[in-house]
mmCIF file of C-alpha atoms in Angstrom:
data_model
loop_
_atom_site.group_PDB
_atom_site.id
_atom_site.type_symbol
_atom_site.label_atom_id
_atom_site.label_comp_id
_atom_site.label_asym_id
_atom_site.label_seq_id
_atom_site.Cartn_x
_atom_site.Cartn_y
_atom_site.Cartn_z
ATOM 1 C CA MET A 1 15.191 17.971 16.282
ATOM 2 C CA GLU A 2 15.291 16.749 12.181
ATOM 3 C CA ARG A 3 11.719 18.199 10.548
ATOM 4 C CA SER A 4 11.171 18.595 7.041
ATOM 5 C CA ILE A 5 10.736 21.572 5.199
ATOM 6 C CA HIS A 6 8.740 22.605 2.508
ATOM 7 C CA TYR A 7 10.184 22.696 -1.011
ATOM 8 C CA SER A 8 8.787 26.673 -1.186
ATOM 9 C CA ASN A 9 12.036 27.444 1.628
ATOM 10 C CA VAL A 10 14.424 25.945 -0.369
ATOM 11 C CA ASN A 11 16.725 27.561 -3.164
ATOM 12 C CA LEU A 12 18.233 25.808 -6.158
ATOM 13 C CA VAL A 13 22.463 26.466 -6.318
ATOM 14 C CA ASP A 14 23.351 28.305 -9.040
ATOM 15 C CA PRO A 15 25.559 26.123 -11.562
ATOM 16 C CA VAL A 16 28.554 29.099 -11.924
ATOM 17 C CA THR A 17 28.703 30.587 -8.388
ATOM 18 C CA GLY A 18 27.742 27.431 -6.022
ATOM 19 C CA PHE A 19 25.489 29.960 -4.088
ATOM 20 C CA PRO A 20 21.730 29.528 -3.189
ATOM 21 C CA THR A 21 19.383 31.361 -6.083
ATOM 22 C CA ARG A 22 16.221 32.391 -6.987
ATOM 23 C CA VAL A 23 14.346 31.290 -10.138
ATOM 24 C CA ASN A 24 13.154 32.663 -13.175
ATOM 25 C CA TYR A 25 11.104 30.373 -15.680
ATOM 26 C CA SER A 26 11.999 31.105 -19.229
ATOM 27 C CA PHE A 27 11.360 29.402 -22.924
ATOM 28 C CA LEU A 28 14.170 28.654 -25.768
ATOM 29 C CA GLU A 29 14.172 29.372 -28.980
ATOM 30 C CA ASP A 30 12.914 25.733 -29.672
ATOM 31 C CA GLY A 31 9.938 25.763 -26.821
ATOM 32 C CA THR A 32 11.416 24.346 -24.185
ATOM 33 C CA LYS A 33 10.753 25.920 -20.848
ATOM 34 C CA VAL A 34 13.882 26.194 -19.042
ATOM 35 C CA ARG A 35 14.718 27.360 -15.031
ATOM 36 C CA ILE A 36 17.279 30.743 -15.276
ATOM 37 C CA SER A 37 19.105 31.904 -12.115
ATOM 38 C CA LYS A 38 17.995 35.217 -11.003
ATOM 39 C CA ARG A 39 21.968 35.489 -9.968
ATOM 40 C CA SER A 40 23.710 35.061 -12.786
ATOM 41 C CA GLY A 41 21.702 34.070 -15.502
ATOM 42 C CA ALA A 42 22.816 30.975 -16.349
ATOM 43 C CA ILE A 43 20.267 28.177 -17.201
ATOM 44 C CA ILE A 44 19.834 25.511 -14.424
ATOM 45 C CA PRO A 45 19.510 21.515 -15.906
ATOM 46 C CA LYS A 46 17.049 19.633 -14.080
ATOM 47 C CA ALA A 47 18.030 16.322 -12.630
ATOM 48 C CA GLN A 48 17.782 13.612 -14.638
ATOM 49 C CA TYR A 49 16.157 10.098 -13.149
ATOM 50 C CA GLU A 50 14.468 6.824 -14.007
ATOM 51 C CA ARG A 51 11.326 5.699 -12.386
ATOM 52 C CA LYS A 52 11.633 2.443 -11.157
ATOM 53 C CA VAL A 53 8.825 0.194 -12.683
ATOM 54 C CA LYS A 54 7.392 -2.866 -10.523
ATOM 55 C CA THR A 55 8.131 -5.984 -12.386
ATOM 56 C CA TYR A 56 5.969 -8.697 -11.836
ATOM 57 C CA ILE A 57 6.751 -12.392 -12.304
ATOM 58 C CA THR A 58 4.627 -14.372 -14.925
ATOM 59 C CA SER A 59 4.569 -18.176 -15.693
ATOM 60 C CA GLU A 60 3.673 -19.360 -19.448
ATOM 61 C CA ASP A 61 3.187 -22.594 -17.798
ATOM 62 C CA SER A 62 0.241 -23.488 -15.437
ATOM 63 C CA ASP A 63 0.149 -25.090 -12.266
ATOM 64 C CA THR A 64 -3.153 -26.442 -12.674
ATOM 65 C CA LEU A 65 -2.917 -29.922 -15.414
ATOM 66 C CA LYS A 66 -6.241 -31.004 -15.746
ATOM 67 C CA GLU A 67 -8.977 -29.011 -16.169
ATOM 68 C CA GLU A 68 -11.570 -30.421 -13.827
ATOM 69 C CA ASP A 69 -8.661 -29.291 -10.912
ATOM 70 C CA VAL A 70 -9.793 -26.038 -11.833
ATOM 71 C CA TRP A 71 -13.741 -26.171 -11.064
ATOM 72 C CA ALA A 72 -13.161 -28.420 -7.825
ATOM 73 C CA THR A 73 -14.348 -27.160 -4.653
ATOM 74 C CA THR A 74 -11.182 -26.616 -2.348
ATOM 75 C CA TYR A 75 -12.952 -24.775 0.570
ATOM 76 C CA GLU A 76 -15.247 -26.250 2.743
ATOM 77 C CA ASN A 77 -17.955 -23.782 4.857
ATOM 78 C CA ARG A 78 -18.004 -25.439 8.353
ATOM 79 C CA VAL A 79 -19.212 -24.004 11.631
ATOM 80 C CA SER A 80 -16.189 -22.883 13.324
ATOM 81 C CA LYS A 81 -14.543 -25.298 16.268
ATOM 82 C CA TRP A 82 -15.728 -23.062 18.667
ATOM 83 C CA GLU A 83 -19.318 -22.941 17.737
ATOM 84 C CA ASP A 84 -19.047 -26.822 17.695
ATOM 85 C CA MET A 85 -17.813 -26.436 21.265
ATOM 86 C CA ARG A 86 -20.311 -24.145 22.708
ATOM 87 C CA LYS A 87 -22.795 -26.700 21.411
ATOM 88 C CA GLU A 88 -21.586 -29.630 23.030
ATOM 89 C CA LEU A 89 -21.083 -27.331 26.373
ATOM 90 C CA LEU A 90 -24.911 -26.936 25.999
ATOM 91 C CA LYS A 91 -25.589 -30.220 25.687
ATOM 92 C CA THR A 92 -24.201 -31.115 28.449
ATOM 93 C CA ILE A 93 -25.494 -28.376 30.646
ATOM 94 C CA GLU A 94 -29.210 -29.671 29.546
ATOM 95 C CA GLU A 95 -28.559 -33.136 29.854
ATOM 96 C CA LYS A 96 -26.837 -32.729 33.536
ATOM 97 C CA GLY A 97 -29.684 -30.097 34.389
ATOM 98 C CA LEU A 98 -26.942 -27.853 35.151
ATOM 99 C CA ASP A 99 -28.580 -24.090 34.171
ATOM 100 C CA GLY A 100 -26.454 -21.763 36.041
ATOM 101 C CA GLY A 101 -28.950 -21.227 38.757
ATOM 102 C CA LYS A 102 -30.853 -19.416 35.999
ATOM 103 C CA ALA A 103 -34.201 -22.100 37.115
ATOM 104 C CA ASP A 104 -34.204 -20.602 40.658
ATOM 105 C CA ALA A 105 -34.270 -16.994 39.037
ATOM 106 C CA LYS A 106 -37.393 -17.488 37.339
ATOM 107 C CA THR A 107 -39.684 -18.746 40.430
#
């Protein structure tokens, strides 16, 4: 079964011997912090990687040609079709006198 492993349970590979090693940290004369192998005393370089930056598509041209189109109302707030159907059904029930037996229960 594959599982994740915590980074503290992983050793770095000594660049000289090729075996796992524990690591000390030290500073060079120029002030940079480096990792040093306890097994051989060699400096263990850090991996170089580039972060991928998301690029967004931008357009210089506008899709809207006229300013009036920007302020035009494009959304109509209306009651849902289910509400319309419910009102129509209730109206039909009242017209035909169908109350589903509620009138008998009231008396």
